[in-house]
Coordinates of C-alpha atoms and ligand atoms in Angstrom, one line a residue:
M1 CA 12.7 -69.6 93.7
K2 CA 10.5 -68.2 96.5
L3 CA 8.8 -65.0 95.5
N4 CA 6.4 -62.9 97.6
L5 CA 3.5 -62.9 95.1
K6 CA 1.0 -60.1 95.4
Q7 CA -1.4 -60.6 92.5
S8 CA -3.6 -57.5 92.8
F9 CA -4.0 -56.8 89.1
I10 CA -5.7 -60.1 88.3
Q11 CA -7.5 -60.3 91.6
E12 CA -9.1 -56.8 91.6
L13 CA -9.7 -56.1 87.9
P14 CA -12.2 -57.8 85.6
A15 CA -10.8 -60.7 83.5
D16 CA -11.7 -61.7 80.0
P17 CA -13.8 -64.9 80.6
I18 CA -12.6 -66.5 77.3
L19 CA -9.5 -68.6 77.8
E20 CA -8.9 -69.6 74.2
N21 CA -6.0 -67.7 72.6
S22 CA -7.8 -66.4 69.5
R23 CA -7.4 -62.8 68.2
R24 CA -10.4 -60.9 69.2
Q25 CA -11.9 -57.7 70.6
V26 CA -12.0 -58.1 74.4
K27 CA -14.8 -56.2 76.0
N28 CA -15.4 -55.2 79.6
A29 CA -12.1 -56.7 80.8
C30 CA -8.7 -55.3 81.7
F31 CA -6.8 -58.5 80.7
S32 CA -6.9 -62.0 79.2
Y33 CA -5.3 -65.1 80.7
V34 CA -2.7 -66.5 78.3
T35 CA 0.0 -69.1 78.3
P36 CA 3.5 -68.2 77.1
K37 CA 4.9 -70.2 74.1
Q38 CA 7.2 -73.1 74.7
T39 CA 10.7 -72.2 73.5
S40 CA 13.0 -74.8 72.0
A41 CA 16.3 -74.0 73.7
P42 CA 16.1 -71.2 76.2
K43 CA 19.4 -69.6 77.1
I44 CA 19.9 -66.7 79.5
L45 CA 22.4 -64.2 78.1
H46 CA 22.4 -61.6 80.8
V47 CA 20.8 -60.9 84.2
S48 CA 20.6 -57.5 85.9
D49 CA 22.0 -58.1 89.4
E50 CA 20.2 -55.0 90.7
M51 CA 16.8 -56.2 89.4
S52 CA 17.2 -59.7 90.7
Q53 CA 18.0 -58.3 94.1
A54 CA 15.0 -55.9 93.9
L55 CA 12.7 -58.9 93.3
G56 CA 14.3 -61.1 95.9
I57 CA 15.9 -63.6 93.5
S58 CA 19.2 -65.1 94.7
E59 CA 22.3 -65.9 92.7
A60 CA 21.5 -69.6 93.3
D61 CA 18.0 -69.1 91.8
I62 CA 19.6 -67.5 88.7
Q63 CA 21.9 -70.5 88.2
N64 CA 19.1 -72.9 88.5
E65 CA 17.5 -74.0 85.2
T66 CA 14.1 -73.1 86.5
F67 CA 15.1 -69.4 86.2
A68 CA 15.8 -69.8 82.4
N69 CA 12.5 -71.7 82.0
I70 CA 10.4 -69.2 83.9
F71 CA 11.9 -66.1 82.3
T72 CA 11.5 -67.3 78.8
G73 CA 7.9 -68.6 79.4
N74 CA 8.8 -72.3 79.2
K75 CA 7.4 -72.9 82.6
V76 CA 4.7 -71.1 84.6
L77 CA 5.5 -70.6 88.3
T78 CA 3.2 -72.3 90.7
N79 CA 0.3 -70.1 91.9
T80 CA 0.6 -67.7 89.0
Q81 CA -1.6 -67.1 86.0
P82 CA 0.1 -65.1 83.2
Y83 CA -2.0 -62.5 81.4
A84 CA -2.0 -60.0 78.6
M85 CA -3.4 -56.5 79.2
C86 CA -6.1 -54.9 77.1
Y87 CA -5.5 -51.4 75.9
G88 CA -6.0 -49.1 73.0
G89 CA -4.2 -46.1 71.7
H90 CA -3.7 -43.2 69.4
Q91 CA -1.0 -44.1 66.9
F92 CA 0.7 -41.3 65.0
G93 CA -2.2 -39.0 65.8
N94 CA -5.1 -41.4 65.0
W95 CA -7.3 -43.5 67.2
A96 CA -6.3 -47.1 66.5
G97 CA -8.8 -49.0 68.6
Q98 CA -7.8 -52.0 70.6
L99 CA -4.1 -52.8 70.7
G100 CA -3.2 -54.6 73.9
D101 CA -0.2 -56.7 74.9
G102 CA 0.4 -58.4 71.5
R103 CA 3.9 -59.5 72.3
A104 CA 4.1 -59.0 76.1
I105 CA 2.9 -61.4 78.7
N106 CA 2.7 -60.5 82.4
L107 CA 3.8 -63.3 84.6
F108 CA 3.1 -62.1 88.1
Q109 CA 3.4 -59.3 90.6
V110 CA 5.9 -59.5 93.4
E111 CA 6.3 -57.5 96.6
H112 CA 9.8 -57.1 97.9
H113 CA 11.2 -54.5 100.3
N114 CA 7.8 -52.8 100.3
K115 CA 7.8 -52.3 96.6
L116 CA 5.3 -53.9 94.2
W117 CA 6.7 -55.0 90.9
T118 CA 5.1 -56.6 87.8
V119 CA 7.2 -59.0 85.9
Q120 CA 6.5 -59.2 82.2
L121 CA 8.0 -61.1 79.3
K122 CA 8.4 -59.4 75.9
G123 CA 8.4 -61.8 73.0
A124 CA 6.9 -64.9 74.7
G125 CA 4.3 -65.6 72.0
E126 CA 0.7 -64.9 70.9
T127 CA -2.1 -63.3 72.9
P128 CA -5.6 -62.3 71.9
Y129 CA -4.1 -58.9 71.1
S130 CA -1.4 -60.1 68.7
R131 CA -3.6 -59.0 65.7
S132 CA -1.7 -60.2 62.6
A133 CA 1.7 -60.6 64.2
D134 CA 3.4 -63.5 66.0
G135 CA 4.0 -62.2 69.5
L136 CA 7.7 -62.8 69.2
A137 CA 10.8 -60.5 69.5
V138 CA 14.2 -60.7 67.8
L139 CA 17.6 -60.6 69.4
R140 CA 18.5 -57.1 68.1
S141 CA 15.5 -55.4 69.5
S142 CA 15.7 -57.3 72.8
I143 CA 19.3 -56.3 73.3
R144 CA 18.3 -52.7 72.6
E145 CA 15.5 -52.8 75.2
Y146 CA 17.5 -54.6 77.8
L147 CA 20.6 -52.3 77.6
C148 CA 18.7 -49.1 77.2
S149 CA 16.2 -49.5 80.0
E150 CA 18.9 -50.3 82.5
A151 CA 21.0 -47.5 81.2
M152 CA 18.2 -45.0 81.4
H153 CA 17.7 -45.9 85.1
H154 CA 21.3 -45.2 85.8
L155 CA 21.0 -41.9 84.0
G156 CA 18.3 -41.0 86.5
V157 CA 15.5 -41.1 83.9
P158 CA 12.2 -42.8 85.1
T159 CA 11.9 -46.0 83.2
T160 CA 10.7 -49.6 83.2
R161 CA 13.5 -51.9 84.1
A162 CA 14.8 -55.2 82.8
L163 CA 15.7 -58.4 84.7
S164 CA 17.0 -60.7 82.0
L165 CA 17.8 -61.2 78.4
A166 CA 17.5 -64.6 76.9
L167 CA 17.5 -66.4 73.6
S168 CA 14.5 -68.6 72.9
G169 CA 16.3 -70.9 70.6
D170 CA 13.7 -70.3 67.9
E171 CA 13.9 -68.4 64.6
V172 CA 11.7 -65.5 63.9
L173 CA 10.9 -64.2 60.4
R174 CA 11.2 -60.4 60.0
D175 CA 11.2 -57.9 57.2
M176 CA 13.6 -55.5 58.9
L177 CA 13.4 -52.6 56.4
Y178 CA 9.8 -53.3 55.2
D179 CA 11.2 -53.8 51.7
G180 CA 10.0 -57.3 51.0
N181 CA 13.2 -59.0 52.1
S182 CA 12.2 -61.2 55.0
A183 CA 14.9 -63.2 56.8
Y184 CA 15.1 -65.4 59.8
E185 CA 16.6 -63.9 62.9
K186 CA 17.3 -65.2 66.4
G187 CA 14.3 -65.0 68.7
A188 CA 14.8 -63.5 72.1
I189 CA 12.9 -62.7 75.3
V190 CA 13.4 -59.8 77.7
S191 CA 11.8 -59.9 81.1
R192 CA 10.8 -56.4 81.9
I193 CA 9.9 -55.0 85.3
A194 CA 7.9 -52.1 86.4
P195 CA 5.6 -51.1 89.3
S196 CA 2.9 -51.2 86.6
F197 CA 2.7 -51.5 82.8
L198 CA -0.5 -49.5 82.6
R199 CA -0.6 -47.0 79.7
F200 CA -2.7 -44.0 78.7
G201 CA -4.2 -46.4 76.2
S202 CA -5.4 -48.6 79.1
F203 CA -7.8 -45.9 80.0
E204 CA -8.6 -44.7 76.5
I205 CA -10.0 -48.1 75.5
F206 CA -12.8 -48.0 78.0
A207 CA -13.7 -44.4 77.3
A208 CA -13.8 -45.2 73.6
R209 CA -16.1 -48.1 74.2
Q210 CA -18.2 -46.0 76.6
D211 CA -17.6 -48.7 79.2
H212 CA -17.5 -46.2 82.1
E213 CA -17.9 -48.9 84.7
T214 CA -14.6 -50.6 83.8
L215 CA -13.0 -47.2 83.4
K216 CA -13.9 -46.4 86.9
T217 CA -12.8 -49.7 88.3
L218 CA -9.4 -49.4 86.6
T219 CA -8.9 -45.8 87.7
N220 CA -9.8 -46.6 91.3
Y221 CA -7.4 -49.6 91.2
T222 CA -4.6 -47.4 89.8
I223 CA -5.0 -44.7 92.4
K224 CA -5.2 -47.2 95.2
Q225 CA -2.1 -49.2 94.1
H226 CA 0.1 -46.5 92.6
F227 CA -1.1 -43.1 93.9
P228 CA -2.2 -44.0 97.4
N229 CA -1.3 -40.5 98.6
L230 CA -4.3 -39.2 96.7
G231 CA -6.8 -40.9 99.0
D232 CA -10.2 -42.3 98.4
P233 CA -11.6 -42.1 94.9
S234 CA -13.8 -39.1 94.1
K235 CA -14.0 -36.5 91.3
E236 CA -11.4 -34.5 93.1
T237 CA -9.1 -37.5 93.3
Y238 CA -9.5 -38.2 89.6
I239 CA -8.5 -34.6 88.9
Q240 CA -5.5 -34.9 91.2
F241 CA -4.6 -38.2 89.5
F242 CA -4.6 -36.6 86.1
S243 CA -2.5 -33.7 87.5
E244 CA 0.1 -36.2 88.9
V245 CA 0.3 -38.1 85.6
A246 CA 0.8 -34.8 83.7
Q247 CA 3.6 -33.8 86.1
R248 CA 5.3 -37.2 85.8
T249 CA 5.1 -37.1 82.0
R250 CA 6.5 -33.6 82.0
D251 CA 9.5 -34.6 84.2
M252 CA 10.2 -37.7 82.2
I253 CA 10.3 -35.8 78.9
I254 CA 12.5 -33.1 80.4
H255 CA 14.9 -35.9 81.4
W256 CA 14.8 -37.2 77.8
Q257 CA 15.7 -33.7 76.5
R258 CA 18.5 -33.5 79.0
V259 CA 20.2 -36.7 77.9
G260 CA 19.3 -36.5 74.2
F261 CA 17.0 -39.5 74.2
V262 CA 14.4 -39.8 71.4
H263 CA 11.7 -42.3 72.1
G264 CA 10.7 -42.7 68.5
V265 CA 7.1 -43.9 69.0
M266 CA 5.3 -41.8 71.5
N267 CA 1.9 -43.2 70.7
T268 CA -0.5 -43.1 73.6
D269 CA -0.2 -46.9 74.0
N270 CA 3.5 -46.3 74.7
M271 CA 2.9 -43.7 77.4
S272 CA 3.1 -45.1 80.9
I273 CA 0.6 -43.9 83.5
L274 CA 3.4 -43.8 86.0
G275 CA 5.5 -41.5 83.8
L276 CA 8.1 -44.2 83.0
T277 CA 9.9 -44.5 79.7
I278 CA 8.3 -47.6 78.2
D279 CA 8.4 -49.7 75.1
Y280 CA 11.9 -49.3 73.7
G281 CA 11.5 -49.8 70.0
P282 CA 13.1 -47.6 67.4
Y283 CA 14.4 -45.2 69.9
G284 CA 17.7 -43.4 69.5
W285 CA 20.3 -41.0 71.0
L286 CA 21.1 -37.6 69.6
E287 CA 24.6 -37.6 68.3
G288 CA 24.6 -34.4 66.4
F289 CA 22.4 -32.0 68.3
D290 CA 19.3 -31.6 66.1
F291 CA 15.7 -30.8 67.1
G292 CA 14.5 -32.3 63.9
W293 CA 16.0 -35.8 64.4
T294 CA 14.0 -38.9 64.7
P295 CA 15.5 -42.5 64.7
N296 CA 12.2 -44.0 63.4
T297 CA 12.1 -44.7 59.7
T298 CA 8.3 -45.2 59.9
D299 CA 8.1 -41.5 61.0
K300 CA 10.6 -40.2 58.5
Q301 CA 8.1 -38.1 56.5
H302 CA 6.3 -36.1 59.2
K303 CA 8.8 -36.6 62.0
R304 CA 6.0 -36.4 64.5
Y305 CA 8.2 -37.9 67.2
R306 CA 11.4 -35.9 66.5
Y307 CA 13.5 -34.7 69.4
G308 CA 12.2 -31.2 69.5
N309 CA 8.6 -32.2 69.4
Q310 CA 8.6 -34.6 72.3
P311 CA 7.4 -32.0 74.8
N312 CA 4.4 -31.1 72.5
I313 CA 3.6 -34.7 71.9
G314 CA 3.6 -35.3 75.7
L315 CA 0.9 -32.6 75.8
W316 CA -1.0 -34.0 72.9
N317 CA -1.0 -37.4 74.6
L318 CA -2.2 -35.9 77.9
Y319 CA -5.2 -34.4 76.0
Q320 CA -6.1 -37.9 75.0
L321 CA -5.8 -39.1 78.5
A322 CA -7.9 -36.1 79.7
N323 CA -10.6 -37.1 77.2
A324 CA -10.5 -40.6 78.5
L325 CA -10.9 -39.6 82.1
F326 CA -13.5 -37.0 81.4
P327 CA -16.5 -39.4 81.9
L328 CA -15.4 -39.7 85.5
I329 CA -14.9 -36.0 86.1
E330 CA -17.5 -34.4 83.8
E331 CA -15.9 -31.0 84.1
V332 CA -13.7 -29.5 81.4
E333 CA -12.1 -26.6 83.3
P334 CA -9.9 -28.5 85.8
L335 CA -8.5 -30.7 83.1
E336 CA -7.8 -27.7 80.9
A337 CA -6.1 -25.9 83.7
I338 CA -3.8 -28.9 84.2
L339 CA -2.9 -29.0 80.5
E340 CA -2.2 -25.3 80.6
Q341 CA 0.0 -25.8 83.7
Y342 CA 1.9 -28.5 81.8
K343 CA 2.8 -25.9 79.2
S344 CA 3.9 -23.2 81.5
D345 CA 5.7 -25.6 83.9
F346 CA 7.4 -27.2 81.0
E347 CA 9.0 -24.0 79.9
K348 CA 10.1 -23.1 83.4
K349 CA 11.5 -26.5 84.2
S350 CA 13.1 -27.0 80.9
L351 CA 15.0 -23.7 81.3
A352 CA 16.0 -24.8 84.8
M353 CA 17.2 -28.1 83.4
M354 CA 19.3 -26.4 80.7
K355 CA 20.8 -24.1 83.3
T356 CA 22.0 -27.1 85.2
K357 CA 23.7 -28.4 82.0
L358 CA 25.5 -25.1 81.8
G359 CA 26.4 -25.0 85.5
L360 CA 24.2 -21.9 86.2
E361 CA 22.6 -21.7 89.6
K362 CA 21.8 -18.0 90.1
Q363 CA 18.9 -16.1 88.6
D364 CA 19.4 -13.9 85.6
D365 CA 16.7 -12.5 83.3
K366 CA 18.7 -13.2 80.2
D367 CA 19.3 -16.9 80.9
D368 CA 16.6 -18.0 78.5
I369 CA 18.4 -16.0 75.7
L370 CA 21.7 -17.5 76.6
V371 CA 20.3 -21.0 76.3
Q372 CA 18.4 -20.2 73.1
D373 CA 21.6 -18.8 71.6
L374 CA 23.5 -21.9 72.6
E375 CA 20.9 -24.1 70.9
D376 CA 21.2 -21.9 67.8
A377 CA 25.0 -22.3 67.9
L378 CA 24.8 -26.1 68.4
V379 CA 23.1 -26.6 65.1
L380 CA 25.4 -24.4 63.0
S381 CA 27.6 -27.4 62.3
E382 CA 27.0 -31.0 63.4
T383 CA 27.9 -31.0 67.1
D384 CA 27.9 -34.1 69.3
M385 CA 25.6 -33.3 72.2
T386 CA 27.1 -35.6 74.7
L387 CA 30.7 -34.6 74.0
F388 CA 29.8 -30.9 73.9
F389 CA 28.3 -30.7 77.4
R390 CA 30.9 -32.9 79.0
L391 CA 33.7 -30.8 77.5
L392 CA 31.9 -27.6 78.4
S393 CA 32.3 -28.5 82.1
Q394 CA 36.0 -27.9 81.7
F395 CA 35.5 -24.2 81.0
K396 CA 37.6 -21.9 83.1
K397 CA 36.0 -18.7 84.3
G398 CA 37.8 -15.7 82.8
D399 CA 39.0 -17.7 79.8
A400 CA 36.3 -16.9 77.2
K401 CA 38.9 -17.2 74.4
G402 CA 39.7 -20.8 75.4
G403 CA 36.0 -21.9 75.1
L404 CA 36.0 -22.8 71.4
D405 CA 39.1 -24.9 71.6
L406 CA 37.7 -26.8 74.6
V407 CA 34.6 -28.0 72.7
K408 CA 36.1 -28.3 69.3
E409 CA 36.4 -32.1 69.6
S410 CA 32.6 -32.2 69.7
F411 CA 32.2 -30.9 66.1
Y412 CA 31.9 -33.7 63.6
V413 CA 34.1 -31.9 61.1
P414 CA 36.3 -29.6 63.3
N415 CA 38.4 -28.3 60.4
E416 CA 35.5 -27.1 58.4
I417 CA 34.1 -24.6 60.9
S418 CA 33.7 -21.4 59.0
D419 CA 34.9 -18.0 60.3
A420 CA 31.3 -16.9 60.8
V421 CA 30.5 -20.0 62.8
A422 CA 33.6 -19.7 64.9
Q423 CA 32.8 -16.0 65.5
Q424 CA 29.3 -16.9 66.7
W425 CA 30.8 -19.4 69.1
R426 CA 33.3 -16.9 70.4
D427 CA 30.5 -14.4 71.0
W428 CA 28.6 -17.0 72.9
F429 CA 31.6 -18.0 75.1
E430 CA 32.1 -14.3 75.9
R431 CA 28.5 -14.1 77.2
Y432 CA 28.7 -17.4 79.0
N433 CA 31.9 -16.2 80.7
S434 CA 30.3 -12.9 81.7
R435 CA 27.3 -14.8 83.1
L436 CA 29.5 -17.1 85.1
I437 CA 30.8 -14.1 87.1
K438 CA 27.5 -14.1 88.8
E439 CA 28.1 -17.6 90.1
V440 CA 29.9 -18.4 93.3
L441 CA 31.1 -21.9 92.6
S442 CA 34.8 -22.5 91.7
D443 CA 35.6 -24.0 88.3
A444 CA 36.1 -27.4 89.9
E445 CA 32.9 -27.3 91.9
R446 CA 30.9 -26.2 88.8
Q447 CA 32.5 -29.0 86.8
S448 CA 31.6 -31.7 89.2
K449 CA 28.0 -30.5 89.4
M450 CA 27.7 -30.3 85.6
N451 CA 29.1 -33.8 85.4
T452 CA 26.1 -35.1 87.4
V453 CA 23.6 -34.0 84.8
N454 CA 25.7 -34.2 81.6
P455 CA 26.4 -37.9 81.1
K456 CA 29.8 -39.0 79.8
Y457 CA 28.5 -42.2 78.4
V458 CA 25.1 -42.9 76.7
L459 CA 24.0 -45.9 74.6
R460 CA 24.9 -44.4 71.3
N461 CA 23.1 -46.1 68.4
Y462 CA 26.2 -47.7 67.0
M463 CA 27.3 -49.1 70.3
A464 CA 24.1 -51.1 70.7
Q465 CA 24.6 -52.2 67.1
L466 CA 28.1 -53.5 67.8
A467 CA 26.8 -55.6 70.6
I468 CA 24.0 -56.9 68.3
D469 CA 26.4 -57.8 65.5
D470 CA 28.6 -59.7 68.0
A471 CA 25.6 -61.4 69.6
N472 CA 24.3 -62.6 66.3
K473 CA 27.6 -64.3 65.9
G474 CA 27.3 -65.9 69.3
D475 CA 29.6 -63.5 71.2
Y476 CA 27.8 -61.8 74.2
E477 CA 30.8 -60.1 75.8
Q478 CA 30.0 -56.7 74.3
I479 CA 26.5 -56.8 75.9
N480 CA 28.1 -57.2 79.3
E481 CA 30.7 -54.5 78.6
L482 CA 28.1 -51.9 77.7
F483 CA 25.9 -53.0 80.6
Q484 CA 28.7 -52.4 83.0
L485 CA 29.8 -49.1 81.4
L486 CA 26.3 -47.7 81.5
K487 CA 25.8 -48.4 85.1
R488 CA 28.0 -45.4 85.8
P489 CA 27.2 -43.0 83.0
Y490 CA 28.3 -39.8 84.8
D491 CA 31.6 -41.2 86.1
E492 CA 35.0 -41.1 84.5
Q493 CA 35.8 -44.6 83.6
P494 CA 39.3 -44.6 82.0
K495 CA 39.2 -48.1 80.8
Y496 CA 36.1 -47.3 78.8
E497 CA 37.4 -44.0 77.4
K498 CA 37.0 -45.3 73.9
W499 CA 33.2 -44.9 74.3
F500 CA 33.6 -41.2 75.0
A501 CA 33.8 -40.5 71.3
K502 CA 31.8 -39.3 68.4
R503 CA 29.9 -41.7 66.3
P504 CA 32.4 -43.3 63.8
D505 CA 31.8 -42.5 60.2
W506 CA 30.9 -46.0 59.2
A507 CA 27.9 -45.8 61.4
R508 CA 26.4 -42.6 59.9
H509 CA 24.1 -44.5 57.4
K510 CA 24.3 -48.0 58.7
V511 CA 21.0 -49.7 59.4
G512 CA 20.5 -49.9 63.2
C513 CA 22.8 -47.0 63.8
S514 CA 21.0 -44.1 62.1
M515 CA 17.7 -45.6 61.2
L516 CA 15.5 -48.1 62.8
S517 CA 12.2 -49.6 62.0
C518 CA 9.4 -50.9 64.3
S519 CA 9.6 -54.5 63.0
S520 CA 11.0 -56.0 66.1
Ligands
AMP601 P1 4.6 -50.8 69.5 O1 4.3 -49.6 68.7 O2 5.8 -51.5 69.1 O3 4.6 -50.5 71.0 O4 3.4 -51.9 69.2 C1 2.1 -51.5 69.0 C2 1.2 -52.6 69.1 O5 1.5 -53.7 68.2 C3 1.1 -53.2 70.5 O6 -0.2 -53.6 70.8 C4 2.0 -54.4 70.4 O7 1.7 -55.4 71.4 C5 1.7 -54.9 69.0 N1 2.9 -55.7 68.4 C6 4.1 -55.2 68.0 N2 4.8 -56.1 67.6 C7 4.2 -57.3 67.7 C8 4.5 -58.7 67.4 N3 5.6 -59.1 66.9 N4 3.5 -59.6 67.7 C9 2.3 -59.2 68.2 N5 2.0 -57.9 68.5 C10 2.9 -57.0 68.2
MG602 MG1 3.8 -50.5 72.6

């Protein structure tokens, strides 16, 4: 395997001088050198063809056993020095101090087709940042990350990617429900790929330690490598940098809202500085449309990271980043202006996004009310978000009466829709129909446009769980089927029609399908 290594992170940023792999506070350094753990029987389960091509890895390379060894951490590629990154973060609203790559190890950076990628293993063993944990990952959470990050990319949502999913051959002890019942599970390793894995917390840690020198070095590096259009570092550039991060974060979250993705743990250590969806843990997909829904059992009480709160949390997290960058800028006003802008832009862009979901292109002062009333109607009875919007695209201009029947299949209990609820829907369809008169597109044109923003297939929570259940029994075919299906989430795929369906009843309360913990 010949890769075009471009190791700027370790070459340009300060390293932790200590090489021993003990848990510790790492000061004045952006990373620590580490060695991945040897695995007893590495076995590649799946490889993303797109990502291998993006990195310049050939089919022959993948078949070679070196591939399995490198992407499970068994072997370190010549001329590379794996490292774990130091970062901090606010977890559930509180400053948590140093966190860092506790179960992630960066292998190297590669440049291919003019793109710079960092290759990282998740679950390859202990680092100085592992705190009280083992640095390992289990098969279930690795399948979830592998499938979802590639699926998100194909949905058009900015995200980290995945190259491979592998078994380590080792057993990992986990208390899945935090109820004192630990059990051994299959250990697994995902190789994740992104232009950078830097997080808000990567900057926060140096501000918290008042290490302004390293903060500046890291910020300058980030701008030079990842925001080169901003030019040479200066106060003005730092402000622009913050503004870019705010815009990317906003756009990413609007995409999440569009497809019904709930991240589940939007701590600042899980917020990418590039505005990528990162750290797939107890995430979930809306089935019934519900602003109050969170997949994360750890967050059940306060629901801080519920679907409807993601935009606010994006803002809250940006405040923390603003505080972290403040020592380089020393002016409050420009940062506050950017945060204000986030709020007003979010409203505007969010409405624009919802209009695309409804197939509305023209301007109308009452569009916000039409959208609001739709959201109110969607929560009257449990309504499957994905099915609803996809079925809505079949609406025929002039046939307001046919609207309700068209979307009926998206109600979880269609026969129990009360007269009052049905009436509310009829009223809404009347108004939608009147509004469509303003539009010039034909029904067919509107439908095909709506179908580019309303996915037909998403990785429903139970779908991932079915793949996990099979994989735990040694059958990996379902992983491949879902991987292939989710490459074309907006297309009609008749042979996969069975996945265009509501969550089955058995999955409503099943662990992994409706509730997830962080213990992965
Ligand atoms: P998360 O909320 O899952 O992104 O993780 C928060 C922090 O805990 C990060 O610093 C992780 O690296 C660390 N962490 C989570 N799970 C493990 C594990 N199994 N071993 C070591 N560190 C972990
Ligand atoms: Mg994390």
